Backbone as a ProteinNet text record, in pm:
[ID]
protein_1_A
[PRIMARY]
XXXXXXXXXXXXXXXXXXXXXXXXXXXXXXXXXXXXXXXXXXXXXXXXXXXXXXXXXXXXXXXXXXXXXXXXXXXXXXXXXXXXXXXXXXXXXXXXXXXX
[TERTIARY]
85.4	0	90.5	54	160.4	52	110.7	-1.3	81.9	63.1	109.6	80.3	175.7	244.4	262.1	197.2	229.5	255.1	359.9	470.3	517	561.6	628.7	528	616.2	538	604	442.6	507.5	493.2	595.5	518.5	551.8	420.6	362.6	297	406.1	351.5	217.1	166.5	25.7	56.7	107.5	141.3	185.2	232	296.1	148.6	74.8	-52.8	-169.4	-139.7	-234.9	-238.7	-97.5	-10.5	-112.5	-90.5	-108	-214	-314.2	-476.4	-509.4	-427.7	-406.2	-439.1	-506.1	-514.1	-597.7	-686.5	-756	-691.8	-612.9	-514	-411.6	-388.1	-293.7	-357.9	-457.4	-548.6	-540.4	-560.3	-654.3	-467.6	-424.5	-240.3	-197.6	-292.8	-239	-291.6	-470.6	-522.6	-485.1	-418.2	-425.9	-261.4	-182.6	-38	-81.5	-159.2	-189.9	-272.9	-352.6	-474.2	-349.8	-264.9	-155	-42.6	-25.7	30.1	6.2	-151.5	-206.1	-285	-293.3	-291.9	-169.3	-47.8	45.5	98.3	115.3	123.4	152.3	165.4	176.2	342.7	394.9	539.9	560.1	608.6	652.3	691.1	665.5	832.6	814.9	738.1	714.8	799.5	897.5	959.1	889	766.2	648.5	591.7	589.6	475.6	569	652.1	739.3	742.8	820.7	819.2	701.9	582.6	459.5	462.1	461.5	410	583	715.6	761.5	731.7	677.9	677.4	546.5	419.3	308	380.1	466.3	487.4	586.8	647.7	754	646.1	493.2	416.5	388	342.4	256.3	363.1	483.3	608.1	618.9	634.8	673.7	557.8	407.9	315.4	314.2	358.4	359.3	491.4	585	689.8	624.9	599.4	495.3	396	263.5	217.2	296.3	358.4	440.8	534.2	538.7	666.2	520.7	389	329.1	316.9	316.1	329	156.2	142.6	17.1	16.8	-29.4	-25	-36	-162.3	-205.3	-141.1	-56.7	48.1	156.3	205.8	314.6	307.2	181	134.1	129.7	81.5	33.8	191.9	293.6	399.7	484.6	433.2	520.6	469.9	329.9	211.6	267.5	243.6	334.7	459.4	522.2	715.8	712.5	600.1	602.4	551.6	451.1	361	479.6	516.8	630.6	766.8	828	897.3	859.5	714.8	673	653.6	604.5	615.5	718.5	785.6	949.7	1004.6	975.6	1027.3	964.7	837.1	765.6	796.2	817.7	868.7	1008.6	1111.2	1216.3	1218.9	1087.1	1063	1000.5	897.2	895.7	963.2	1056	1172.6	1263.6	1309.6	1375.2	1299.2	1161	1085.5	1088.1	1122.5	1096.9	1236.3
-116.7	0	123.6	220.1	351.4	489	560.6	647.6	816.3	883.7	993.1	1110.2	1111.2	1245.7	1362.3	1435.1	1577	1536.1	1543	1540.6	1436.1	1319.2	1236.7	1122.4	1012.5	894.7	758.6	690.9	634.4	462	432.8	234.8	133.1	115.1	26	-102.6	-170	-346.3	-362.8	-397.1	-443.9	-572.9	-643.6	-763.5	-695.7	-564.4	-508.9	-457.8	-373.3	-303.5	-403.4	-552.8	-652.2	-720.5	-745.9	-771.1	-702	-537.5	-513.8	-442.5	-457.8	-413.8	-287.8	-232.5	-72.2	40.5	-40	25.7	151.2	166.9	260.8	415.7	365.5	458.8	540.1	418.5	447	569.2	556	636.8	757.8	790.4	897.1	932.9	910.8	967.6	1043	975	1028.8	1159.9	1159.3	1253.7	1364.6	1367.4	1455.4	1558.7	1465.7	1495.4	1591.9	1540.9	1598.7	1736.3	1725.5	1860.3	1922.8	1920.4	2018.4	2021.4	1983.8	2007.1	2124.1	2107.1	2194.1	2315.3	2322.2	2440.4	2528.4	2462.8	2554.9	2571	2596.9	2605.6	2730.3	2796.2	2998.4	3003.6	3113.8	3116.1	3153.3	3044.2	3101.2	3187.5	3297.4	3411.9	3402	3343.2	3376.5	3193	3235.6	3120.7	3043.9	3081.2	2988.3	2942.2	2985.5	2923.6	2746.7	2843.7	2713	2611	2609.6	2552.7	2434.4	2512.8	2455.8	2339.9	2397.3	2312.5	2170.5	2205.5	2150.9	2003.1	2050.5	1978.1	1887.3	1957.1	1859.8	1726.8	1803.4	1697	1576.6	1644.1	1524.5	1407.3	1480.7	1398.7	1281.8	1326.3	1224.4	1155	1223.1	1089.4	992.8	1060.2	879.5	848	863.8	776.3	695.6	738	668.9	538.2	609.1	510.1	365.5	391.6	339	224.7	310.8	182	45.9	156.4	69.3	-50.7	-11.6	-123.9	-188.9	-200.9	-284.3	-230.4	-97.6	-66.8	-49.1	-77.3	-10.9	126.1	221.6	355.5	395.2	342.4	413.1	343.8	244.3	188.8	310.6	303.4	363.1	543.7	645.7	790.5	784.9	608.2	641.9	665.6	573.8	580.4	729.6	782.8	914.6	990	982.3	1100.6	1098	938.6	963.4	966.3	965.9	998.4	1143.1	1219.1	1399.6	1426.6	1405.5	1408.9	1374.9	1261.2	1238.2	1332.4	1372.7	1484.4	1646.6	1666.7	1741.8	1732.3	1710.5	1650.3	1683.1	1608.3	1596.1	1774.2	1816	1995.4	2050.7	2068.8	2115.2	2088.6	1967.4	1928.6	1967.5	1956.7	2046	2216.9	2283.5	2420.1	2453.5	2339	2374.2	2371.8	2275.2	2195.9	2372.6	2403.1	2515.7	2642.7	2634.8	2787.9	2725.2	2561.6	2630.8	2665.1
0	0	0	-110.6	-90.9	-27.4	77.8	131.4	115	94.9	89	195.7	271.2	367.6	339.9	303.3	253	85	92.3	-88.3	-22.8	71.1	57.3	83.6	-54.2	-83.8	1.2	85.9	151.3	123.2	143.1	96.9	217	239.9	365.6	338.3	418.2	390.9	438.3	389.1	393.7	524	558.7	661	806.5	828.1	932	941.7	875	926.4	950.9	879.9	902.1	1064.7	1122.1	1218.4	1383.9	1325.5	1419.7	1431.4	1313.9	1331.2	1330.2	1275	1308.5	1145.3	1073.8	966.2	944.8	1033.4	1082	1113.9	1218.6	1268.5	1171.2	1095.8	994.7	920.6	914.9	804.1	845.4	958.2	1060.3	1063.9	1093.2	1088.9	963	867.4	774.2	737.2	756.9	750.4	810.5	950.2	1055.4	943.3	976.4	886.1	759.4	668.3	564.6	558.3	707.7	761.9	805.3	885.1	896.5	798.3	716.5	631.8	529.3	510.3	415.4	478	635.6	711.9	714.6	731.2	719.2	617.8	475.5	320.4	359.7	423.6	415.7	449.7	492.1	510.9	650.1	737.8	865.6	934.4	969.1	1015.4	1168.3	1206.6	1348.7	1404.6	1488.2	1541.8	1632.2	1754.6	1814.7	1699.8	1581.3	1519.9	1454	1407	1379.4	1472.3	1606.2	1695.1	1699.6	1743.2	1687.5	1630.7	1521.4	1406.6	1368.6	1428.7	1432.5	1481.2	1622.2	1775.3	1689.5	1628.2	1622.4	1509.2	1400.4	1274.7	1365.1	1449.7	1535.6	1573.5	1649.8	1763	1630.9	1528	1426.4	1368.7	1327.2	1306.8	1367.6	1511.4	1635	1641.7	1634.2	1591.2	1503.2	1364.8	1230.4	1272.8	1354.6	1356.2	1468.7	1567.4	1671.4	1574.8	1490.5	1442.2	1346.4	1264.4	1179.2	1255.2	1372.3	1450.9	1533.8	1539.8	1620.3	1728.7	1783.6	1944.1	1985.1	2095.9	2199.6	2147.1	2095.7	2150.7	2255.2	2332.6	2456.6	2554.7	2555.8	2675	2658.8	2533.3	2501.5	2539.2	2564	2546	2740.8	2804.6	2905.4	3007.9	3007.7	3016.8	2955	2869.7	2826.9	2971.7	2953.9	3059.4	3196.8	3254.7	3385.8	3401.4	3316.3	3323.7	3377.9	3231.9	3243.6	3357.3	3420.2	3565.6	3665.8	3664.3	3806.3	3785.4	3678.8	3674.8	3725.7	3673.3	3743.8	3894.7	3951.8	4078.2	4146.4	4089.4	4186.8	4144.1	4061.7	4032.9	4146.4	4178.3	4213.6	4398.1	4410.6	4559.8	4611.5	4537.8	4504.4	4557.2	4449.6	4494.8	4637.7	4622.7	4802.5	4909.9	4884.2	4996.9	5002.3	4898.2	4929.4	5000.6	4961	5033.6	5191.9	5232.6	5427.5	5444.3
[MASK]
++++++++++++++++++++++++++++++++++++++++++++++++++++++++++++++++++++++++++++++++++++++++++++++++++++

């Protein structure tokens, strides 16, 4: 199956997306990629905006990379969530420890 990313053409075994049931996803990844893709078509000058739109094309890459290798998503997003949460945490306990 070849699916297209913006301008780049992509070719996906049909047995890896069969594997891991995820063809759905696949789809909806692609759509989302392609809805921002063709939202931002204008010319950047503003560096948040870039940033932005950097940070979202990164999030839907390691997704695309994620289904293609067979992963959980939501094992894999829930483990990102509490890594970021218990880092926070521990910052935050840190700042208090120093205010007594």
């Amino acid at each position: 199956m070849t699916m297209l990313f913006g301008s780049i053409k992509v070719q996906i075994n049909k047995q890896n997306i069969k594997k891991c049931q995820k063809e759905d996803l696949l789809i909806k990844l692609r759509q989302d990629f392609n809805n921002l893709i063709g939202e931002s078509e204008f010319v950047i000058n503003d560096l948040e905006k870039f940033e932005f739109l950097e940070n979202k094309l990164h999030l839907l890459l390691k997704e695309l990379y994620l289904l293609m290798d067979g992963w959980n998503l939501k094992d894999i997003q829930k483990e990102e969530f509490s890594f970021e949460i218990n880092a926070i945490k521990s910052k935050l306990h840190k700042k208090r420890c120093n205010f007594e």
